[in-house]
Short mmCIF file of C-alpha atoms in Angstrom, two decimals:
data_model
loop_
_atom_site.label_atom_id
_atom_site.label_comp_id
_atom_site.label_asym_id
_atom_site.label_seq_id
_atom_site.Cartn_x
_atom_site.Cartn_y
_atom_site.Cartn_z
CA UNK A 1 -28.15 44.61 -36.67
CA UNK A 2 -27.54 44.75 -33.73
CA UNK A 3 -25.77 41.48 -32.58
CA UNK A 4 -27.21 38.48 -30.72
CA UNK A 5 -27.76 37.93 -26.95
CA UNK A 6 -24.81 35.86 -25.18
CA UNK A 7 -26.88 32.37 -23.71
CA UNK A 8 -26.71 32.04 -21.24
CA UNK A 9 -23.62 30.41 -18.81
CA UNK A 10 -23.80 25.94 -18.92
CA UNK A 11 -24.89 25.14 -15.24
CA UNK A 12 -22.43 22.51 -15.17
CA UNK A 13 -20.64 23.89 -12.21
CA UNK A 14 -21.30 22.22 -8.78
CA UNK A 15 -20.41 24.88 -6.61
CA UNK A 16 -19.10 28.42 -6.74
CA UNK A 17 -17.06 30.10 -4.35
CA UNK A 18 -14.09 32.68 -4.71
CA UNK A 19 -11.30 32.17 -3.95
CA UNK A 20 -8.41 34.13 -1.64
CA UNK A 21 -7.51 36.08 -4.38
CA UNK A 22 -10.99 37.26 -5.17
CA UNK A 23 -11.44 34.81 -8.66
CA UNK A 24 -14.35 32.74 -8.91
CA UNK A 25 -13.37 28.81 -9.43
CA UNK A 26 -15.33 26.05 -10.18
CA UNK A 27 -15.79 22.45 -8.08
CA UNK A 28 -15.18 20.02 -10.90
CA UNK A 29 -16.39 16.16 -10.33
CA UNK A 30 -14.14 13.66 -12.29
CA UNK A 31 -15.23 10.67 -12.04
CA UNK A 32 -16.28 7.98 -10.37
CA UNK A 33 -16.77 6.72 -14.12
CA UNK A 34 -13.03 3.80 -15.02
CA UNK A 35 -12.54 6.84 -18.02
CA UNK A 36 -10.30 8.46 -16.20
CA UNK A 37 -10.65 8.48 -12.77
CA UNK A 38 -10.38 4.47 -11.61
CA UNK A 39 -13.94 3.79 -9.94
CA UNK A 40 -13.13 7.19 -7.10
CA UNK A 41 -13.81 10.34 -8.12
CA UNK A 42 -11.77 13.44 -7.29
CA UNK A 43 -13.67 16.80 -5.89
CA UNK A 44 -11.26 19.72 -8.33
CA UNK A 45 -11.53 22.94 -8.06
CA UNK A 46 -10.37 24.80 -10.51
CA UNK A 47 -9.76 28.63 -10.82
CA UNK A 48 -8.86 29.07 -14.19
CA UNK A 49 -7.51 25.59 -15.48
CA UNK A 50 -5.41 25.40 -12.07
CA UNK A 51 -6.67 23.45 -9.83
CA UNK A 52 -6.64 25.36 -7.14
CA UNK A 53 -8.06 22.01 -4.41
CA UNK A 54 -8.13 18.06 -4.63
CA UNK A 55 -10.16 16.21 -2.56
CA UNK A 56 -9.75 12.56 -2.89
CA UNK A 57 -13.06 10.75 -2.78
CA UNK A 58 -13.02 7.17 -1.98
CA UNK A 59 -14.70 3.96 -1.08
CA UNK A 60 -17.07 2.87 -4.61
CA UNK A 61 -15.05 0.17 -4.53
CA UNK A 62 -15.20 -0.99 -0.78
CA UNK A 63 -16.02 -4.24 0.56
CA UNK A 64 -15.12 -4.57 4.09
CA UNK A 65 -12.63 -6.96 3.95
CA UNK A 66 -11.41 -6.82 7.15
CA UNK A 67 -15.03 -7.40 8.60
CA UNK A 68 -14.82 -10.87 6.13
CA UNK A 69 -11.50 -11.76 6.91
CA UNK A 70 -12.85 -11.47 10.92
CA UNK A 71 -15.32 -14.28 10.64
CA UNK A 72 -13.18 -16.61 8.14
CA UNK A 73 -10.39 -18.66 8.74
CA UNK A 74 -7.01 -18.54 7.46
CA UNK A 75 -6.92 -20.96 4.64
CA UNK A 76 -10.19 -19.66 3.44
CA UNK A 77 -9.67 -15.50 3.96
CA UNK A 78 -6.59 -15.69 1.45
CA UNK A 79 -8.79 -15.81 -1.46
CA UNK A 80 -11.23 -12.89 -0.40
CA UNK A 81 -7.13 -10.87 0.43
CA UNK A 82 -6.15 -10.75 -3.79
CA UNK A 83 -9.50 -9.60 -4.89
CA UNK A 84 -8.46 -6.06 -2.94
CA UNK A 85 -5.97 -5.88 -6.70
CA UNK A 86 -5.84 -9.22 -8.86
CA UNK A 87 -3.44 -7.55 -11.06
CA UNK A 88 -0.50 -7.82 -7.98
CA UNK A 89 -2.44 -10.87 -6.31
CA UNK A 90 0.28 -12.81 -4.66
CA UNK A 91 2.26 -9.87 -3.74
CA UNK A 92 -0.60 -9.55 -1.21
CA UNK A 93 -1.62 -12.67 -0.47
CA UNK A 94 2.21 -13.15 0.60
CA UNK A 95 1.56 -10.20 3.47
CA UNK A 96 -0.86 -12.19 4.62
CA UNK A 97 0.58 -15.82 4.90
CA UNK A 98 3.75 -14.22 6.17
CA UNK A 99 2.22 -12.00 9.22
CA UNK A 100 0.74 -15.62 9.84
CA UNK A 101 3.75 -17.07 9.85
CA UNK A 102 5.55 -14.82 11.84
CA UNK A 103 2.21 -15.06 15.19
CA UNK A 104 2.14 -19.56 14.53
CA UNK A 105 6.90 -18.56 14.66
CA UNK A 106 6.44 -22.24 10.80
CA UNK A 107 9.52 -21.26 8.67
CA UNK A 108 9.25 -21.59 4.76
CA UNK A 109 11.22 -23.63 2.91
CA UNK A 110 13.86 -22.50 0.28
CA UNK A 111 12.47 -23.72 -2.35
CA UNK A 112 9.78 -22.80 -1.20
CA UNK A 113 10.68 -18.74 -1.33
CA UNK A 114 11.84 -18.82 -4.41
CA UNK A 115 9.20 -19.65 -5.34
CA UNK A 116 7.45 -17.40 -3.55
CA UNK A 117 9.63 -14.71 -5.25
CA UNK A 118 9.56 -16.20 -8.36
CA UNK A 119 5.96 -14.82 -8.31
CA UNK A 120 6.11 -11.85 -6.90
CA UNK A 121 8.23 -10.43 -9.47
CA UNK A 122 6.27 -11.48 -12.12
CA UNK A 123 3.43 -10.01 -10.26
CA UNK A 124 4.99 -6.83 -10.59
CA UNK A 125 6.06 -6.81 -14.08
CA UNK A 126 2.17 -7.55 -14.98
CA UNK A 127 0.96 -5.31 -12.29
CA UNK A 128 3.58 -1.86 -14.19
CA UNK A 129 2.34 -3.61 -17.40
CA UNK A 130 -0.94 -3.02 -16.03
CA UNK A 131 -0.62 0.05 -14.97
CA UNK A 132 1.65 1.32 -18.12
CA UNK A 133 -1.45 0.04 -20.34
CA UNK A 134 -3.88 2.77 -18.85
CA UNK A 135 -1.08 5.32 -18.63
CA UNK A 136 -1.20 5.06 -22.74
CA UNK A 137 -4.58 5.32 -22.24
CA UNK A 138 -5.08 9.08 -20.13
CA UNK A 139 -1.95 10.25 -22.77
CA UNK A 140 -4.54 9.01 -25.47
CA UNK A 141 -0.93 6.70 -26.93
CA UNK A 142 -3.45 4.17 -28.14
CA UNK A 143 -0.34 1.78 -28.44
CA UNK A 144 0.96 2.32 -25.75
CA UNK A 145 -2.76 1.02 -24.11
CA UNK A 146 -1.95 -2.60 -26.57
CA UNK A 147 1.67 -3.34 -26.31
CA UNK A 148 1.16 -3.75 -22.14
CA UNK A 149 -1.81 -5.77 -22.16
CA UNK A 150 -0.61 -7.72 -25.57
CA UNK A 151 2.73 -8.24 -23.47
CA UNK A 152 1.50 -8.93 -20.15
CA UNK A 153 0.37 -12.51 -21.42
CA UNK A 154 3.28 -13.60 -21.68
CA UNK A 155 3.99 -14.52 -18.03
CA UNK A 156 0.05 -14.17 -17.29
CA UNK A 157 0.86 -17.92 -19.27
CA UNK A 158 3.97 -18.49 -17.25
CA UNK A 159 2.78 -18.36 -13.53
CA UNK A 160 -1.01 -20.30 -15.29
CA UNK A 161 1.99 -22.65 -16.13
CA UNK A 162 3.26 -22.32 -12.73
CA UNK A 163 0.46 -21.85 -10.35
CA UNK A 164 -2.56 -23.29 -12.41
CA UNK A 165 -3.90 -19.72 -12.86
CA UNK A 166 -3.84 -16.83 -14.98
CA UNK A 167 -4.78 -14.24 -12.26
CA UNK A 168 -5.56 -15.14 -9.05
CA UNK A 169 -3.71 -17.43 -7.76
CA UNK A 170 -3.62 -18.11 -3.87
CA UNK A 171 -0.60 -20.20 -4.32
CA UNK A 172 0.86 -19.15 -0.91
CA UNK A 173 -0.34 -20.39 2.29
CA UNK A 174 0.88 -20.63 5.46
CA UNK A 175 4.43 -22.75 4.98
CA UNK A 176 4.85 -22.46 1.74
CA UNK A 177 2.82 -22.65 -2.03
CA UNK A 178 0.94 -25.27 -3.63
CA UNK A 179 2.97 -26.70 -6.52
CA UNK A 180 6.58 -27.22 -7.62
CA UNK A 181 8.31 -25.88 -10.92
CA UNK A 182 6.79 -27.66 -13.29
CA UNK A 183 8.51 -29.35 -16.16
CA UNK A 184 10.95 -27.32 -19.12
CA UNK A 185 9.45 -23.49 -16.97
CA UNK A 186 13.58 -22.38 -16.49
CA UNK A 187 14.17 -22.29 -20.05
CA UNK A 188 10.23 -20.91 -20.99
CA UNK A 189 11.61 -17.51 -18.08
CA UNK A 190 14.54 -17.71 -19.83
CA UNK A 191 13.54 -17.24 -22.72
CA UNK A 192 10.72 -14.70 -22.17
CA UNK A 193 12.35 -11.91 -19.84
CA UNK A 194 15.71 -11.73 -22.30
CA UNK A 195 12.14 -11.57 -25.32
CA UNK A 196 10.25 -8.77 -22.62
CA UNK A 197 13.54 -7.37 -22.39
CA UNK A 198 14.02 -5.67 -26.07
CA UNK A 199 10.18 -4.79 -26.34
CA UNK A 200 11.17 -2.41 -22.65
CA UNK A 201 13.52 -0.97 -25.17
CA UNK A 202 10.24 -0.99 -27.55
CA UNK A 203 8.15 0.85 -25.05
CA UNK A 204 11.97 3.67 -24.58
CA UNK A 205 11.60 4.52 -28.00
CA UNK A 206 7.67 4.65 -28.50
CA UNK A 207 6.66 6.15 -25.34
CA UNK A 208 9.26 7.64 -22.48
CA UNK A 209 11.76 9.31 -25.31
CA UNK A 210 8.88 10.64 -27.11
CA UNK A 211 8.39 14.37 -26.90
CA UNK A 212 4.93 13.54 -26.48
CA UNK A 213 5.09 12.03 -23.10
CA UNK A 214 8.56 14.11 -21.54
CA UNK A 215 6.78 17.49 -22.18
CA UNK A 216 3.72 16.44 -20.68
CA UNK A 217 5.63 14.67 -17.54
CA UNK A 218 9.55 15.91 -16.85
CA UNK A 219 8.11 18.59 -14.08
CA UNK A 220 4.11 18.17 -14.09
CA UNK A 221 2.92 16.55 -10.98
CA UNK A 222 5.95 17.48 -8.77
CA UNK A 223 6.77 15.92 -5.15
CA UNK A 224 8.97 16.17 -3.09
CA UNK A 225 11.42 14.51 -1.08
CA UNK A 226 10.23 15.74 2.68
CA UNK A 227 6.45 15.53 1.71
CA UNK A 228 6.86 11.75 0.27
CA UNK A 229 7.85 10.72 3.73
CA UNK A 230 5.39 13.44 6.55
CA UNK A 231 2.69 11.79 4.20
CA UNK A 232 3.61 7.50 4.57
CA UNK A 233 4.31 7.15 0.53
CA UNK A 234 5.96 4.13 -0.61
CA UNK A 235 6.78 1.81 -3.49
CA UNK A 236 7.20 3.65 -7.26
CA UNK A 237 5.52 6.73 -5.72
CA UNK A 238 8.34 7.64 -2.59
CA UNK A 239 11.63 6.26 -5.06
CA UNK A 240 10.16 8.54 -7.27
CA UNK A 241 11.24 11.38 -4.97
CA UNK A 242 14.70 10.42 -4.40
CA UNK A 243 14.10 7.73 -1.36
CA UNK A 244 16.00 4.51 -1.56
CA UNK A 245 13.29 2.70 0.50
CA UNK A 246 12.18 -0.31 -0.43
CA UNK A 247 12.04 -3.29 2.22
CA UNK A 248 12.87 -6.35 0.06
CA UNK A 249 16.49 -4.24 0.35
CA UNK A 250 15.03 -2.70 4.35
CA UNK A 251 13.71 -5.91 6.08
CA UNK A 252 14.76 -8.58 2.79
CA UNK A 253 12.53 -12.08 3.32
CA UNK A 254 12.34 -14.62 1.44
CA UNK A 255 15.06 -15.29 -1.09
CA UNK A 256 15.61 -11.42 -1.98
CA UNK A 257 18.75 -11.51 0.59
CA UNK A 258 20.56 -13.58 -1.62
CA UNK A 259 19.45 -12.22 -5.32
CA UNK A 260 21.73 -9.12 -6.96
CA UNK A 261 19.43 -6.63 -7.24
CA UNK A 262 19.17 -2.44 -7.59
CA UNK A 263 16.87 0.05 -6.07
CA UNK A 264 15.98 1.96 -8.64
CA UNK A 265 15.05 5.67 -7.30
CA UNK A 266 14.60 9.10 -8.94
CA UNK A 267 15.58 12.61 -7.71
CA UNK A 268 13.08 15.06 -9.31
CA UNK A 269 9.19 13.68 -7.74
CA UNK A 270 7.68 14.68 -10.97
CA UNK A 271 5.67 12.75 -13.19
CA UNK A 272 8.36 11.18 -15.64
CA UNK A 273 10.61 10.03 -12.77
CA UNK A 274 8.00 7.57 -11.54
CA UNK A 275 6.81 6.58 -14.63
CA UNK A 276 10.78 5.79 -15.14
CA UNK A 277 11.11 4.09 -11.42
CA UNK A 278 8.77 1.67 -13.19
CA UNK A 279 10.28 0.84 -15.84
CA UNK A 280 13.11 0.28 -14.58
CA UNK A 281 11.46 -2.85 -11.94
CA UNK A 282 10.40 -4.20 -14.59
CA UNK A 283 13.79 -4.84 -15.51
CA UNK A 284 15.33 -5.21 -12.45
CA UNK A 285 11.85 -8.32 -12.25
CA UNK A 286 13.50 -10.30 -15.08
CA UNK A 287 16.62 -9.84 -14.20
CA UNK A 288 15.62 -12.06 -10.88
CA UNK A 289 12.94 -14.10 -11.95
CA UNK A 290 16.12 -15.46 -14.37
CA UNK A 291 18.43 -16.04 -10.85
CA UNK A 292 15.24 -17.58 -9.43
CA UNK A 293 15.23 -20.03 -12.18
CA UNK A 294 19.21 -20.60 -12.23
CA UNK A 295 19.84 -20.19 -8.27
CA UNK A 296 16.31 -21.74 -7.23
CA UNK A 297 17.50 -24.96 -4.07
CA UNK A 298 15.85 -28.41 -4.36
CA UNK A 299 14.12 -29.68 -1.20
CA UNK A 300 10.84 -29.28 0.20
CA UNK A 301 7.65 -26.05 -0.68
CA UNK A 302 6.08 -26.82 1.85
CA UNK A 303 6.20 -27.29 5.41
CA UNK A 304 2.64 -28.41 7.63
CA UNK A 305 1.21 -25.36 9.41
CA UNK A 306 -1.27 -25.29 11.32
CA UNK A 307 -5.09 -23.99 10.38
CA UNK A 308 -4.76 -22.47 13.69
CA UNK A 309 -3.45 -18.34 14.42
CA UNK A 310 -1.95 -19.14 18.21
CA UNK A 311 -2.16 -15.98 20.68
CA UNK A 312 0.15 -13.24 19.52
CA UNK A 313 0.54 -9.80 17.63
CA UNK A 314 2.41 -9.71 14.08
CA UNK A 315 3.18 -6.92 11.93
CA UNK A 316 3.98 -8.45 8.59
CA UNK A 317 4.98 -6.46 5.42
CA UNK A 318 6.20 -7.02 1.75
CA UNK A 319 7.00 -4.88 -0.74
CA UNK A 320 4.37 -4.79 -3.87
CA UNK A 321 3.71 -3.73 -6.96
CA UNK A 322 2.24 -0.43 -5.09
CA UNK A 323 4.44 -0.21 -2.58
CA UNK A 324 4.62 -1.46 1.03
CA UNK A 325 1.59 -3.99 1.43
CA UNK A 326 0.67 -5.23 5.07
CA UNK A 327 -1.25 -6.73 7.87
CA UNK A 328 -1.22 -5.99 11.22
CA UNK A 329 -2.36 -9.57 12.97
CA UNK A 330 -4.26 -10.80 16.38
CA UNK A 331 -4.88 -13.97 17.00
CA UNK A 332 -6.43 -14.93 20.57
CA UNK A 333 -6.36 -19.42 18.94
CA UNK A 334 -9.09 -20.37 17.00
CA UNK A 335 -8.83 -20.58 13.30
CA UNK A 336 -9.65 -16.50 13.02
CA UNK A 337 -7.83 -13.40 13.37
CA UNK A 338 -9.09 -11.03 16.00
CA UNK A 339 -8.28 -8.78 14.10
CA UNK A 340 -6.60 -8.33 11.09
CA UNK A 341 -6.17 -5.09 9.54
CA UNK A 342 -5.07 -4.17 6.25
CA UNK A 343 -2.91 -1.61 4.67
CA UNK A 344 -1.82 -1.50 1.15
CA UNK A 345 0.37 0.46 -1.14
CA UNK A 346 -2.34 2.62 -2.84
CA UNK A 347 -3.85 3.35 0.63
CA UNK A 348 -0.90 4.68 1.25
CA UNK A 349 -0.26 7.18 -1.32
CA UNK A 350 -3.92 8.30 -1.21
CA UNK A 351 -2.17 10.54 0.97
CA UNK A 352 -0.17 12.27 -1.83
CA UNK A 353 -3.04 12.51 -4.71
CA UNK A 354 -3.97 16.21 -3.35
CA UNK A 355 -0.22 16.87 -3.09
CA UNK A 356 1.07 16.13 -7.07
CA UNK A 357 -2.29 18.05 -8.55
CA UNK A 358 -2.05 21.51 -6.47
CA UNK A 359 -1.04 24.02 -8.47
CA UNK A 360 -0.69 22.06 -11.87
CA UNK A 361 -3.24 22.77 -14.81
CA UNK A 362 -6.97 20.42 -15.14
CA UNK A 363 -5.16 19.11 -18.42
CA UNK A 364 -2.17 17.09 -16.36
CA UNK A 365 -4.38 16.25 -14.01
CA UNK A 366 -4.01 12.34 -15.85
CA UNK A 367 -0.07 12.66 -16.46
CA UNK A 368 0.12 13.40 -12.89
CA UNK A 369 -2.18 12.06 -11.25
CA UNK A 370 -1.52 8.15 -12.82
CA UNK A 371 1.86 8.44 -11.72
CA UNK A 372 1.29 7.35 -8.45
CA UNK A 373 -0.56 4.40 -9.72
CA UNK A 374 -3.41 4.27 -7.80
CA UNK A 375 -5.16 0.95 -7.68
CA UNK A 376 -9.04 2.53 -6.64
CA UNK A 377 -10.20 -0.79 -4.93
CA UNK A 378 -6.74 -2.24 -3.61
CA UNK A 379 -7.12 1.65 -1.43
CA UNK A 380 -10.57 0.28 -0.48
CA UNK A 381 -10.68 -3.21 0.18
CA UNK B 1 18.95 -13.03 13.30
CA UNK B 2 20.85 -12.37 16.04
CA UNK B 3 18.32 -12.96 19.17
CA UNK B 4 19.44 -9.72 20.95
CA UNK B 5 17.38 -6.36 21.34
CA UNK B 6 19.80 -3.61 22.00
CA UNK B 7 18.21 -1.35 19.17
CA UNK B 8 14.89 -2.18 20.51
CA UNK B 9 15.63 -1.79 23.78
CA UNK B 10 17.83 0.95 23.18
CA UNK B 11 14.45 3.72 22.08
CA UNK B 12 12.51 1.99 24.96
CA UNK B 13 15.40 3.39 27.60
CA UNK B 14 15.22 6.70 26.15
CA UNK B 15 10.93 6.44 26.17
CA UNK B 16 11.55 5.69 29.68
CA UNK B 17 13.74 8.22 30.50
CA UNK B 18 12.38 11.64 28.92
CA UNK B 19 8.59 10.04 29.86
CA UNK B 20 8.95 8.30 33.10
CA UNK B 21 5.41 7.90 33.78
CA UNK B 22 3.77 7.92 30.50
CA UNK B 23 5.18 5.46 29.18
CA UNK B 24 2.28 2.69 30.52
CA UNK B 25 3.83 -0.81 29.00
CA UNK B 26 6.74 -1.61 26.17
CA UNK B 27 7.09 -5.08 24.22
CA UNK B 28 9.64 -6.41 22.34
CA UNK B 29 7.58 -9.03 20.22
CA UNK B 30 10.32 -9.56 18.07
CA UNK B 31 13.44 -7.92 16.53
CA UNK B 32 12.40 -4.22 14.91
CA UNK B 33 9.16 -4.30 16.48
CA UNK B 34 7.86 -3.13 18.83
CA UNK B 35 5.23 -1.82 20.99
CA UNK B 36 4.73 1.32 23.41
CA UNK B 37 1.11 1.53 25.65
CA UNK B 38 1.09 5.73 25.82
CA UNK B 39 -1.29 7.24 28.21
CA UNK B 40 -4.14 9.27 25.42
CA UNK B 41 -3.54 12.37 27.21
CA UNK B 42 0.70 12.30 26.83
CA UNK B 43 1.29 10.89 22.86
CA UNK B 44 0.88 13.75 21.09
CA UNK B 45 4.36 14.56 22.96
CA UNK B 46 5.63 10.85 23.17
CA UNK B 47 4.61 11.80 19.15
CA UNK B 48 6.67 14.30 18.29
CA UNK B 49 9.50 12.79 20.50
CA UNK B 50 9.79 9.86 18.50
CA UNK B 51 10.00 12.14 15.38
CA UNK B 52 11.99 15.58 17.02
CA UNK B 53 14.87 13.23 18.71
CA UNK B 54 14.87 9.56 17.02
CA UNK B 55 13.65 9.95 13.58
CA UNK B 56 10.38 8.65 12.99
CA UNK B 57 9.12 10.35 10.03
CA UNK B 58 7.16 7.97 8.40
CA UNK B 59 3.15 6.93 9.39
CA UNK B 60 3.47 3.51 8.00
CA UNK B 61 -0.93 3.11 9.09
CA UNK B 62 -2.74 3.42 12.16
CA UNK B 63 -4.85 0.60 13.39
CA UNK B 64 -8.03 0.63 16.08
CA UNK B 65 -8.88 -2.30 17.40
CA UNK B 66 -12.10 -3.08 19.19
CA UNK B 67 -11.65 -5.17 23.07
CA UNK B 68 -15.56 -5.34 23.38
CA UNK B 69 -14.48 -7.48 26.38
CA UNK B 70 -12.71 -5.26 27.96
CA UNK B 71 -14.97 -2.67 27.36
CA UNK B 72 -12.01 -0.14 25.48
CA UNK B 73 -10.63 0.08 22.38
CA UNK B 74 -6.75 0.66 21.33
CA UNK B 75 -5.81 2.63 18.27
CA UNK B 76 -3.03 1.71 17.42
CA UNK B 77 0.38 4.32 15.08
CA UNK B 78 3.09 2.45 13.24
CA UNK B 79 5.22 4.47 12.86
CA UNK B 80 9.21 4.18 10.76
CA UNK B 81 12.42 6.39 10.05
CA UNK B 82 13.50 6.99 6.56
CA UNK B 83 16.24 8.97 8.41
CA UNK B 84 18.24 6.76 9.40
CA UNK B 85 18.58 4.25 7.10
CA UNK B 86 19.69 1.09 9.36
CA UNK B 87 16.27 1.40 11.09
CA UNK B 88 13.97 1.01 8.75
CA UNK B 89 12.72 -2.00 8.81
CA UNK B 90 11.29 -1.48 12.17
CA UNK B 91 8.09 -0.81 13.16
CA UNK B 92 7.24 0.86 15.95
CA UNK B 93 3.47 0.62 16.96
CA UNK B 94 2.99 3.66 19.75
CA UNK B 95 -0.59 2.57 20.99
CA UNK B 96 -3.53 3.90 23.51
CA UNK B 97 -6.31 3.08 24.64
CA UNK B 98 -9.42 4.04 25.23
CA UNK B 99 -12.56 2.81 26.63
CA UNK B 100 -16.18 2.71 24.45
CA UNK B 101 -18.58 4.14 25.95
CA UNK B 102 -16.54 7.81 25.39
CA UNK B 103 -13.65 7.03 22.53
CA UNK B 104 -12.78 10.80 22.81
CA UNK B 105 -8.19 11.04 21.76
CA UNK B 106 -6.46 13.70 20.60
CA UNK B 107 -5.89 14.05 16.82
CA UNK B 108 -1.73 13.41 15.40
CA UNK B 109 -2.42 14.39 12.15
CA UNK B 110 -0.18 17.67 13.42
CA UNK B 111 2.73 15.03 13.90
CA UNK B 112 2.58 12.78 11.00
CA UNK B 113 0.23 14.57 8.22
CA UNK B 114 0.36 11.87 6.97
CA UNK B 115 -1.65 9.86 9.23
CA UNK B 116 -5.60 11.65 7.87
CA UNK B 117 -7.18 8.92 6.15
CA UNK B 118 -6.22 6.33 8.62
CA UNK B 119 -7.84 8.21 11.15
CA UNK B 120 -10.79 9.23 9.24
CA UNK B 121 -11.36 5.12 8.43
CA UNK B 122 -10.47 4.61 12.28
CA UNK B 123 -13.15 7.12 13.05
CA UNK B 124 -16.32 6.36 10.22
CA UNK B 125 -15.72 2.35 11.15
CA UNK B 126 -15.67 2.63 14.76
CA UNK B 127 -16.71 5.31 15.79
CA UNK B 128 -13.62 7.09 17.51
CA UNK B 129 -13.42 10.46 18.09
CA UNK B 130 -9.94 12.31 17.00
CA UNK B 131 -9.86 16.02 18.64
CA UNK B 132 -8.17 18.64 16.33
CA UNK B 133 -8.18 16.56 12.80
CA UNK B 134 -8.78 18.89 9.99
CA UNK B 135 -11.81 16.95 8.43
CA UNK B 136 -13.14 14.32 10.48
CA UNK B 137 -15.84 12.96 7.93
CA UNK B 138 -16.84 9.16 5.78
CA UNK B 139 -14.06 7.99 4.30
CA UNK B 140 -15.28 4.78 2.93
CA UNK B 141 -18.30 4.60 3.30
CA UNK B 142 -21.66 6.33 1.69
CA UNK B 143 -22.60 9.86 2.81
CA UNK B 144 -26.35 8.62 3.23
CA UNK B 145 -24.59 5.38 5.81
CA UNK B 146 -27.04 5.86 9.16
CA UNK B 147 -25.96 2.54 10.84
CA UNK B 148 -23.31 1.71 13.28
CA UNK B 149 -19.62 1.92 12.96
CA UNK B 150 -19.56 -1.61 10.75
CA UNK B 151 -16.53 -2.69 11.87
CA UNK B 152 -16.24 -2.66 15.81
CA UNK B 153 -16.61 -6.25 17.01
CA UNK B 154 -20.58 -5.91 17.72
CA UNK B 155 -21.53 -4.70 14.82
CA UNK B 156 -22.53 -9.32 13.16
CA UNK B 157 -23.86 -9.98 10.09
CA UNK B 158 -26.71 -11.96 8.93
CA UNK B 159 -24.29 -14.94 7.59
CA UNK B 160 -22.00 -14.83 11.00
#
């Protein structure tokens, strides 16, 4: 009896080329469905299961926000600016009002600065928790998906008390903030951050000290210090490669000069380092929130600012959850900006995606790729 | 906050000494923010000097601005320093101007590899051609977009 004929090879391949080594490679299209790529596509070329070439293909959620804000007055732009990263809305909002205030020459009252910092740090935790829950999905760890999303509600409720909205607050306006602290907020914030710190220890036990995670993350997706600087990386991606750069320390703004906190860095530059930087930052943010509600000075929360952008140029930047978010703002005297260039942390870290994936196995892609905390909507704008 | 700009003036001084005829304009916007306008044909030499001699190793982004009334585009490289810790708060805007009807400049990807995506975006949104860019293709726009570069000032939206 002769063997049955071999079935023809499956044609799930976009193109086949011959690599330098003479081996055939496959070009795969990962995404743009949000199952393991976010709303973006990665064109990955593999030799066997080793990634030999990566080209990010963003733009699936591009909205032309830079054009939209050229056509609106500076206050109406605030909700638009929050859209690219609604899980980190107040940090993006802060970069916008900072650059406006710089051109207007408006000084924000100290209580307003503290309230801004308070919401920024709550947002940092919320954003990192969202990242962590998706990381859990990527690695097939269902508990790590459920827990962070559940604990995120602790801070969403707090933010709702403070601002009236759960996710997109439009809380920061030129000159200050919209609302003052509600009664009982300080006690509630202390209670919730203390509870959350206990939860972080449980995260460590179930996920970060778990060989399921460590064996897949340590030494995977290495981004060297030199490469991270050269590519212009920022935020936890840069700090995961051993660079202690953080705008909250390097160019202190709002209430940060008066707060006591540490910048977390890890020297290895692998996926595990970047993940641990996120964890450390959540702990530091909890400490900061408690300091803020204790130290917050009394006084006005807002100063009058004109709805006019005088002639001038500003480069306003803040440290958002995913790194530096900046506006290059040009005013020409009207209520609209002449040009508002919007550069976000994810956009900057897009350059690191090929660098962390090249040379790894295809199966390591989720671990390496999501450790950058690349948020496609924030990058596309 | 001190009002003196010694550090910023020092940087401008060093640039002017090394490129006496190529630095067209300098401006200190405020403490830690300065603008330097250079001739497009020498921007690469100035960039290499900034990176190697003055420590500007970290690209923060690239902006393109359409001054259609003056019939020119301005390309602005926002760069900062990680290597020199005391200078991390400083952002230098390295600017060049090109005529609007012939928008062609040299790419700086070979100086700061991180500017690759920003130059691609300026190419698709403003139609500025970066000579020597390794992959001058569309980044955010769809591949079948055949309209004009959408961020130019003369492109109006129906809701304008």
